[in-house]
Short mmCIF file of C-alpha atoms in Angstrom, two decimals:
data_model
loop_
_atom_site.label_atom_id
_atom_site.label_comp_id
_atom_site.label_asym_id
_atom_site.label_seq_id
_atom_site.Cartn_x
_atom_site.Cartn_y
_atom_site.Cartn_z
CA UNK A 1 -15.76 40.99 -0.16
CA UNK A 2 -12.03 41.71 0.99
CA UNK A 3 -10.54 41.54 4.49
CA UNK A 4 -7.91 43.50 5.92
CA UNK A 5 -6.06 42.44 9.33
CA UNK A 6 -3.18 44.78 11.11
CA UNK A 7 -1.49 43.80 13.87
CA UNK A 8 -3.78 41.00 14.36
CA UNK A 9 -5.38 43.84 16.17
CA UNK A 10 -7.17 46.19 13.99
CA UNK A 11 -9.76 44.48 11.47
CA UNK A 12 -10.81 46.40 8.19
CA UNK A 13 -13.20 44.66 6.33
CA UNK A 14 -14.85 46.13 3.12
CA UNK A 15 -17.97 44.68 1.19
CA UNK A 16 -18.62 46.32 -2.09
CA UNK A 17 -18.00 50.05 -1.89
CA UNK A 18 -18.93 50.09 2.63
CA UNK A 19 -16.48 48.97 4.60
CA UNK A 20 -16.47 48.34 8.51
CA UNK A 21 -13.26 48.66 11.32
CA UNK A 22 -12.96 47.58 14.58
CA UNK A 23 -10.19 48.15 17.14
CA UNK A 24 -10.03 45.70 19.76
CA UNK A 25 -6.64 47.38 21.22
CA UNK A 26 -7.62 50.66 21.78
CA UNK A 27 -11.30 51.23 21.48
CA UNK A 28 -14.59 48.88 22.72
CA UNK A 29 -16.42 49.94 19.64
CA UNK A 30 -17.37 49.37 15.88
CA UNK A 31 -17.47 52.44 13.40
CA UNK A 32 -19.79 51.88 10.89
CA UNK A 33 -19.11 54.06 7.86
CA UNK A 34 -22.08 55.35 5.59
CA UNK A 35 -21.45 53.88 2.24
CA UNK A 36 -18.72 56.11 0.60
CA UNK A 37 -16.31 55.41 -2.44
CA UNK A 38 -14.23 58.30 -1.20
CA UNK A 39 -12.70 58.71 2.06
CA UNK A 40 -15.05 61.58 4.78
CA UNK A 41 -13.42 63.15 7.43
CA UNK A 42 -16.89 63.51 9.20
CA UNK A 43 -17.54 61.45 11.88
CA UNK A 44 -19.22 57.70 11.76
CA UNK A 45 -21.70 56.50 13.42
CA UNK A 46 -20.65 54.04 15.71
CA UNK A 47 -22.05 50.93 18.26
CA UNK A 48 -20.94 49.69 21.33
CA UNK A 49 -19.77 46.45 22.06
CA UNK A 50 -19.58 45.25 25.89
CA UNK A 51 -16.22 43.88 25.33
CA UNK A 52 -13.57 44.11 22.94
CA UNK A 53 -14.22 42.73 18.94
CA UNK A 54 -11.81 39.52 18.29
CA UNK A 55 -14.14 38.40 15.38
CA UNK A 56 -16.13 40.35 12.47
CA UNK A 57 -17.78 39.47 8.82
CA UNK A 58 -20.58 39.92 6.93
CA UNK A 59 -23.30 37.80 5.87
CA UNK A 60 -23.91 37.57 2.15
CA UNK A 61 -27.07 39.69 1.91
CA UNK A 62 -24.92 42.72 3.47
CA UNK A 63 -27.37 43.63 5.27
CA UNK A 64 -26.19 43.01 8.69
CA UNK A 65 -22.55 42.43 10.18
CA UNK A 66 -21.72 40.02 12.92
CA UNK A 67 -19.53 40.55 15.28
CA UNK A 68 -17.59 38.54 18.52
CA UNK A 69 -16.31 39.87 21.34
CA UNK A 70 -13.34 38.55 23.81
CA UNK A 71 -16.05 37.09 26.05
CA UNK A 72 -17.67 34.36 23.63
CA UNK A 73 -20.66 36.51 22.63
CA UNK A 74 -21.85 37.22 19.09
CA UNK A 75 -23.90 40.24 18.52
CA UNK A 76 -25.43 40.91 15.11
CA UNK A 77 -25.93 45.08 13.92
CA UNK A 78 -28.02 46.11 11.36
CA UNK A 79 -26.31 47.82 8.68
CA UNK A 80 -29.68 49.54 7.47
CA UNK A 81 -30.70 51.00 10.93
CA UNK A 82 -27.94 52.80 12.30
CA UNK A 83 -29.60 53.32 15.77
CA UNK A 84 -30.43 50.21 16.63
CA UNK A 85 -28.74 48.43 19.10
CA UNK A 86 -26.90 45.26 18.49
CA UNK A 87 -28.58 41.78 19.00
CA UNK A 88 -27.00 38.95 21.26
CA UNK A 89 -27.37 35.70 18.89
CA UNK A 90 -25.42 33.03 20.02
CA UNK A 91 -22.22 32.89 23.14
CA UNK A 92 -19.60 30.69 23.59
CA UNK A 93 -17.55 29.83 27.09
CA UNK A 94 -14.45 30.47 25.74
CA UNK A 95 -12.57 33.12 23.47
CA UNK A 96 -13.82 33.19 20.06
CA UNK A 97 -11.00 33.36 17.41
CA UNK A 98 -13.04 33.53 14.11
CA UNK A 99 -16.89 33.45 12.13
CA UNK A 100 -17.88 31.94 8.84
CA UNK A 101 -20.61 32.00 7.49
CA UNK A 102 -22.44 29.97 4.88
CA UNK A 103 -23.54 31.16 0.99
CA UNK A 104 -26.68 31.09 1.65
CA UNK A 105 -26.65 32.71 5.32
CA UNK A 106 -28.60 29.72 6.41
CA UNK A 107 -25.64 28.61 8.80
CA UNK A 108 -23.29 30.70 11.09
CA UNK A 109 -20.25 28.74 12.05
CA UNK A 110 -17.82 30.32 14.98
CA UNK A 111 -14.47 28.35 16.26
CA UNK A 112 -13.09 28.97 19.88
CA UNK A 113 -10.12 29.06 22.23
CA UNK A 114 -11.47 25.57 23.45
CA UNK A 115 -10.86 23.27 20.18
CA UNK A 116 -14.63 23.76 19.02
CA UNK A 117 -16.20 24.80 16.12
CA UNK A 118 -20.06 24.89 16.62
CA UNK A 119 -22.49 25.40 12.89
CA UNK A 120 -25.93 27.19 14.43
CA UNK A 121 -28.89 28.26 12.10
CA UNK A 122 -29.03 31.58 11.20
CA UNK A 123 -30.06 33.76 12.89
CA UNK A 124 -31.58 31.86 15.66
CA UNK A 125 -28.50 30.83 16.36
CA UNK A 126 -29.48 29.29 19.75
CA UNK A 127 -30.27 26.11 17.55
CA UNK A 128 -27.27 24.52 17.32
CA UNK A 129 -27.30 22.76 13.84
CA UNK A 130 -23.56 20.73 15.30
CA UNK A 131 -20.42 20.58 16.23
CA UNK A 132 -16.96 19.88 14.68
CA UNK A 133 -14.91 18.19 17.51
CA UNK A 134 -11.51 16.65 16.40
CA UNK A 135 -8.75 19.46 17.13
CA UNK A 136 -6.36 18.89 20.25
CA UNK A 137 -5.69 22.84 20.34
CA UNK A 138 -7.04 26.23 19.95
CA UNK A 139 -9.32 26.43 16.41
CA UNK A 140 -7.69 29.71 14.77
CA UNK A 141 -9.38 29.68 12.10
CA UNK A 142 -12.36 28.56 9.69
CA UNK A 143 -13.28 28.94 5.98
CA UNK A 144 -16.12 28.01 4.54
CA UNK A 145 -15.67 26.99 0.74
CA UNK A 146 -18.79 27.71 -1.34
CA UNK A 147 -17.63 25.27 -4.43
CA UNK A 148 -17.46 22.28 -2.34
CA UNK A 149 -20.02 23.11 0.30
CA UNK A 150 -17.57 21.93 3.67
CA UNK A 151 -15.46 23.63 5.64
CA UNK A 152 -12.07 23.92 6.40
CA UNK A 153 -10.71 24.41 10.07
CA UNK A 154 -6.86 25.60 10.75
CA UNK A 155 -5.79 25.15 14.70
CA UNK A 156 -3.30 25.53 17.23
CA UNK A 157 -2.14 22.24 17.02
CA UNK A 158 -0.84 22.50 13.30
CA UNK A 159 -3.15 20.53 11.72
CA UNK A 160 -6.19 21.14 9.19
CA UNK A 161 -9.27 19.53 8.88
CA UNK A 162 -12.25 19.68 6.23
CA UNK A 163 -15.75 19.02 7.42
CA UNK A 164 -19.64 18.61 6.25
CA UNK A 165 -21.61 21.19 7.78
CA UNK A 166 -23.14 18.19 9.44
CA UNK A 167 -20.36 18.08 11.68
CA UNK A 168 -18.58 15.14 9.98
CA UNK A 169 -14.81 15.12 9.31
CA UNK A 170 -13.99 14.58 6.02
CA UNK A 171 -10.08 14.43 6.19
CA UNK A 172 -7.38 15.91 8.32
CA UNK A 173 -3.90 17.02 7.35
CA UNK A 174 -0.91 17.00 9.90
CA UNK A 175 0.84 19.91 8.76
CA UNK A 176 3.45 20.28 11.62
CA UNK A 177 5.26 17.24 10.20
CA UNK A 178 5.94 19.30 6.73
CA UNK A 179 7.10 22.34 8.48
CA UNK A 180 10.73 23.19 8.87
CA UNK A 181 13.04 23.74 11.60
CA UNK A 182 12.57 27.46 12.95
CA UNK A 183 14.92 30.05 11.63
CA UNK A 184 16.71 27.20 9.37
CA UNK A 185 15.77 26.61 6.18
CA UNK A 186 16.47 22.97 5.75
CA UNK A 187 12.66 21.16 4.97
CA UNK A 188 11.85 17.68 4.16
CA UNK A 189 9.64 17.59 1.69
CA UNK A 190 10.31 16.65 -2.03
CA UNK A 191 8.36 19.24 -3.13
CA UNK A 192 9.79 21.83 -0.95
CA UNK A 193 11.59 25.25 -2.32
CA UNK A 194 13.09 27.81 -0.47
CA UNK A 195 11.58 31.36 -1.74
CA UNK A 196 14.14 33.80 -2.51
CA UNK A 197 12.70 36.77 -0.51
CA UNK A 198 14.84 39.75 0.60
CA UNK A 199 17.94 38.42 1.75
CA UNK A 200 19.93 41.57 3.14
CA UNK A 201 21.45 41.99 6.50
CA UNK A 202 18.74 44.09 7.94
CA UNK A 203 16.42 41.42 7.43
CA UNK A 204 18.45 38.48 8.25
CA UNK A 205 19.81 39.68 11.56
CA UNK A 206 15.55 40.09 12.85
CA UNK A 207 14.78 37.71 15.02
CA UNK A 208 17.68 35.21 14.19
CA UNK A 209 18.31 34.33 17.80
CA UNK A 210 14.41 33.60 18.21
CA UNK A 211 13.91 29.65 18.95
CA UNK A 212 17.36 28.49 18.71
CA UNK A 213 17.68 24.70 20.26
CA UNK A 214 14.59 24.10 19.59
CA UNK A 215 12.95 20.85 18.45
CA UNK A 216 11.86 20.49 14.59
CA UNK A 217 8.60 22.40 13.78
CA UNK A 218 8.34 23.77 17.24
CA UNK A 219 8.73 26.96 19.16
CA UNK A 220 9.11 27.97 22.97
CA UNK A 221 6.75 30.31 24.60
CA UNK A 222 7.08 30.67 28.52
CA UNK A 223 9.27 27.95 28.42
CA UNK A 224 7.25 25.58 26.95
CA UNK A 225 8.14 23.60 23.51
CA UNK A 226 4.61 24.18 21.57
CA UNK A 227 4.03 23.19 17.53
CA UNK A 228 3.76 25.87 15.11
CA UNK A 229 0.07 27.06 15.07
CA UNK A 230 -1.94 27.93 11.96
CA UNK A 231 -1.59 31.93 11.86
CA UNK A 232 -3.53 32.35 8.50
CA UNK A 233 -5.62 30.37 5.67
CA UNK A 234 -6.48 32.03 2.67
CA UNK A 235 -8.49 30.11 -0.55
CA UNK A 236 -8.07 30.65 -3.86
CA UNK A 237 -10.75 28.88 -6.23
CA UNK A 238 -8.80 29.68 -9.44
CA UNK A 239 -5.85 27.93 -8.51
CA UNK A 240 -7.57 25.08 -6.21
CA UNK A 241 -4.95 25.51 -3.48
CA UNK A 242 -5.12 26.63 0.02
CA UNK A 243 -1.86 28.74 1.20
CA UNK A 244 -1.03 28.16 5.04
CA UNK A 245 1.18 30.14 7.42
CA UNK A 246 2.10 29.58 10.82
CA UNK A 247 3.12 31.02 14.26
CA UNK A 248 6.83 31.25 14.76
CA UNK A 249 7.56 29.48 11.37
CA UNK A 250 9.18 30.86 8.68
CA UNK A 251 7.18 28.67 5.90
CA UNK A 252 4.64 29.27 3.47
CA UNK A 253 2.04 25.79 2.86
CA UNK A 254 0.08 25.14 -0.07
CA UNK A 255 -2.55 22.64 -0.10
CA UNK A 256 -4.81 21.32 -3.20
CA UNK A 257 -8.54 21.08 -2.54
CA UNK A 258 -9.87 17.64 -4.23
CA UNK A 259 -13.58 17.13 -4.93
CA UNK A 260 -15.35 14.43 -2.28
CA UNK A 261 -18.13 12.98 -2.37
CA UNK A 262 -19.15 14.75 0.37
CA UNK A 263 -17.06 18.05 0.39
CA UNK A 264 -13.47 18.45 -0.57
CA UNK A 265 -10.08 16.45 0.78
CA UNK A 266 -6.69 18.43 1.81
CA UNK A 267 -3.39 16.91 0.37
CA UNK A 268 0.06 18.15 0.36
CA UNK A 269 0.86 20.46 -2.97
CA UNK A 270 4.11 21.92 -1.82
CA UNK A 271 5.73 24.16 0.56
CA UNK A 272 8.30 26.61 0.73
CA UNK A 273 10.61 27.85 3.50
CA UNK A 274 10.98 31.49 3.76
CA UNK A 275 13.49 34.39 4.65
CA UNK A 276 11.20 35.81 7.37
CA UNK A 277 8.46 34.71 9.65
CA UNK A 278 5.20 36.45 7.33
CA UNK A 279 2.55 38.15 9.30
CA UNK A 280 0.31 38.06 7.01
CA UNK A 281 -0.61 36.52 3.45
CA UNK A 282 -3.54 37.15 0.86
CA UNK A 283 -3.93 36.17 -2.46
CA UNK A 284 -4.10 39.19 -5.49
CA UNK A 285 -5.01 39.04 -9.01
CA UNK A 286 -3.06 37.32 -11.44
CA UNK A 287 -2.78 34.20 -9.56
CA UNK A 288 -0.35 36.31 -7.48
CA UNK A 289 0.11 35.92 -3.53
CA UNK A 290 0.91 38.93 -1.36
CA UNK A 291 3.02 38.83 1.80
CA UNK A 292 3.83 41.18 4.67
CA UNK A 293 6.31 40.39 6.93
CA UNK A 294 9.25 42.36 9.69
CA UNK A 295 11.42 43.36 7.05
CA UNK A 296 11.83 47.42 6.64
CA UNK A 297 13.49 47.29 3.71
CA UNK A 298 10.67 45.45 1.93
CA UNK A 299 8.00 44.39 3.68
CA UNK A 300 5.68 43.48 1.20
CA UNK A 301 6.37 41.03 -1.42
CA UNK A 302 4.28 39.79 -4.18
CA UNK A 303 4.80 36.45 -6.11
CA UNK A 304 3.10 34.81 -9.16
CA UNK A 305 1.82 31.57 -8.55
CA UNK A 306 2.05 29.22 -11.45
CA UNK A 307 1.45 25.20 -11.67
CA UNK A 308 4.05 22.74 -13.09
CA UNK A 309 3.51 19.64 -15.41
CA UNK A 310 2.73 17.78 -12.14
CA UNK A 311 0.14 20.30 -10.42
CA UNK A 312 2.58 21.69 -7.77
CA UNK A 313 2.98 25.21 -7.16
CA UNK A 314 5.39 26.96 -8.06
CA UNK A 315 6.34 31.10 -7.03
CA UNK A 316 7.96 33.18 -8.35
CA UNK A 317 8.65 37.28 -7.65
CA UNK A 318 6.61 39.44 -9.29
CA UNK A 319 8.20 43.10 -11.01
CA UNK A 320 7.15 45.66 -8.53
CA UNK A 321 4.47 47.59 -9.36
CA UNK A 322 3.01 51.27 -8.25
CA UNK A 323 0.87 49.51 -5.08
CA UNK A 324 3.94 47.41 -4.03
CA UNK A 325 6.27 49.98 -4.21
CA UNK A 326 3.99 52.46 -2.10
CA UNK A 327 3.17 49.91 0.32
CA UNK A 328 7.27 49.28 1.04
CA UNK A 329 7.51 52.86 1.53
CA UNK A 330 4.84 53.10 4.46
CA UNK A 331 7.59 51.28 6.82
CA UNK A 332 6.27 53.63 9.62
CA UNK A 333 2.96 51.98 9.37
CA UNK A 334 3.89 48.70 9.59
CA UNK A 335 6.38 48.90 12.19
CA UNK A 336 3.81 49.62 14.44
CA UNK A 337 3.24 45.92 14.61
CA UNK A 338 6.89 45.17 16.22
CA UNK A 339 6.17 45.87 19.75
CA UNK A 340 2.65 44.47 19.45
CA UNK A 341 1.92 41.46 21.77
CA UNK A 342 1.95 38.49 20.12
CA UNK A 343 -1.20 36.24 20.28
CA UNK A 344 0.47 33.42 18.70
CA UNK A 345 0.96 30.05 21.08
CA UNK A 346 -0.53 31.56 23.96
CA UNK A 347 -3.79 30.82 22.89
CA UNK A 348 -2.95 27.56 23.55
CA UNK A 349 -3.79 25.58 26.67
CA UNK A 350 -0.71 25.96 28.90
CA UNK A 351 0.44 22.21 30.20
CA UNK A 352 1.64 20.88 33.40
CA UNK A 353 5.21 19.94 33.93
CA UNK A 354 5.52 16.90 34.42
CA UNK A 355 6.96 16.72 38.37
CA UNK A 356 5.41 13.11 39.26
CA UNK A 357 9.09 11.37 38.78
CA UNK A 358 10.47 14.28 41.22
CA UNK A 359 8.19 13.76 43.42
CA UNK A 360 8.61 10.05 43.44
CA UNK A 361 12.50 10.19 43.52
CA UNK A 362 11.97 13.12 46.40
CA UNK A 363 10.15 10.86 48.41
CA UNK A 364 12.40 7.85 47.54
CA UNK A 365 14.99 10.11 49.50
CA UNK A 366 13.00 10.58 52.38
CA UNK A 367 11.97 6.98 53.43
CA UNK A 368 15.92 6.16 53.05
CA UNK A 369 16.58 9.23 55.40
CA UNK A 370 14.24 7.85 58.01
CA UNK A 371 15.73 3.74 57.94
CA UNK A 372 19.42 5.59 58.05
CA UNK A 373 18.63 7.99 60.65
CA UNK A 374 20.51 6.33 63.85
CA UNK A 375 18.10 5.62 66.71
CA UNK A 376 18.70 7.29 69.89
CA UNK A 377 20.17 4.72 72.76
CA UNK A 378 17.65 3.16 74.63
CA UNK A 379 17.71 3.19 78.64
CA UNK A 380 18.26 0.14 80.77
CA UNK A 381 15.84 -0.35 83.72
CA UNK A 382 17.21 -1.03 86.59
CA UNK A 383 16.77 -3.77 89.06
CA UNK A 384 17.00 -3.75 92.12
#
């Protein structure tokens, strides 16, 4: 099972030889393709949603795919019957960013806008089996990791956390403190590397005035200093690692996945600071991780992954091959995701300023303006 995101917008996702895309920018619906290994021009048949997708994947029997929509609701569609309508399962008060689901489609697991990530049985998801409550921001993402049985969270606050599908945290890891100074490639990290990614002036002069001034590991949005979300977590169980990107942060994570007793424990492997912020990462064959970023004259680079004598990882570019090279020449494709609103920080929660001491110094002001205001002279009776 493969998944495909563009512009954060449009999702492709493909199980076996079906596959299934949904537009949340320009169209309420999901197209449902028959099962094809070619490409049909025909149209698909296609199901309504009542409000735009944010959130799609399959279950592992395939016979169904689950879907979210912008206003917290999960429908499920049967991939078997083509007319039926969907089926409201479970509905959240808040956006829904992301759904997991469990190997043995016993559990459905869905993460919010609101710093929750609930596990409900599947399908009657009205019974809530728990929830995962430990994240300070938006939860952007979750993966559920078959080998180990747990879960792994990613949120808006720049941390990630592992969890029993009981609900109990296993271990969290404060990534923001490992991240590097945006558009600067200093890090501080011993394991740290800076990747040697395209490096000419078309690239380097794209978005180099973004988040100047600002403090280490954090960005500005609205004028607001915010840390460096978790954009994008992908696993891969041949190298044990997870690979981390984030909002507004030119820096690619790795993080080794250790056995627990009861799941698997995040620690630091190494990170490495890169050329351009990525918009998205996946992992290929070959040990061999794929990255997309703004960079017309090569936006998609592909890098071996290899370990050293002491487990860390190490990357390195990979020869272009026919798929990379036609892939850099589809510019015109990609480019499309420039103007695109980002979704980035502002799914965080937006906090107060701070005006208490104004206030206090504002009225401070005032009393003193009333004991110095001269009092108007007072008139003498008089007596007779």
């Amino acid at each position: 099972m493969a998944t495909l995101r563009r512009n954060r917008e449009t999702f492709v996702f493909m199980s076996g030889d079906s596959f299934i895309s949904s537009n949340k920018c320009e169209t309420e619906k999901i197209k449902i393709p028959d099962i094809v290994k070619e490409p049909k021009d025909e149209e698909k048949p296609q199901r309504l949603v009542p409000s735009r997708c944010t959130a799609i994947t399959f279950p592992q029997n395939e016979k169904e795919v689950v879907v979210a929509d912008r206003t917290g609701d999960v429908y499920k569609f049967s991939l078997i019957d083509t007319s039926a309508s969907g089926e409201l399962i479970l509905g959240h008060l808040s956006l829904i960013l992301d759904i997991a689901m469990s190997s043995d489609d016993k559990y459905i697991i869905t993460c919010d806008r609101d710093e929750k990530i609930r596990i409900s049985h599947y399908p009657n998801a009205y019974n809530i089996h728990a929830y995962c409550l430990l994240h300070s921001e938006c939860v952007s993402q979750v993966l559920y990791l078959k080998e180990f049985s747990c879960l792994v969270s990613g949120s808006g606050d720049g941390t990630l956390a592992s969890w029993t599908l009981d609900g109990k945290n296993i271990c969290q890891t404060n990534t923001v403190s490992h991240t590097c100074k945006k558009g600067q490639g200093d890090t501080n990290s011993k394991n740290s590397s800076v990747v040697p990614m395209v490096t000419n002036d078309v690239c380097q002069g794209q978005g180099q005035d973004e988040g100047q001034g600002q403090g280490e590991g954090q960005t500005e949005v609205d004028g607001q200093n915010e840390l460096p979300g978790v954009k994008k977590m992908i696993y891969s169980q041949e190298l044990n690692v997870i690979a981390v990107i984030y909002y507004g942060l030119k820096q690619l994570n790795f993080f080794s996945v250790e056995e627990h007793k009861n799941g698997c424990t995040l620690t630091e492997n190494s990170h490495n600071t890169l050329t351009e912020e990525p918009w998205d990462i996946c992992f290929g064959d070959h040990h061999s991780v794929w990255i997309l970023q703004h960079c017309e004259e090569k936006p998609v680079l592909v890098y071996e992954c290899t370990k050293d004598s002491r487990g860390n990882i190490q990357v390195n570019e990979r020869i272009a091959d026919q798929t990379q090279k036609l892939l850099c020449d589809k510019w015109s494709f990609f480019k499309a995701s420039i103007d695109c609103p980002k979704l980035s920080m502002r799914l965080q929660k937006i906090q107060p300023h701070n005006n208490v001491q104004k206030y206090l110094e504002k009225k401070e002001e005032r009393i003193n303006a009333q004991k110095n205001k001269q009092q108007p002279p007072q008139k003498k009776l008089k007596t007779s």
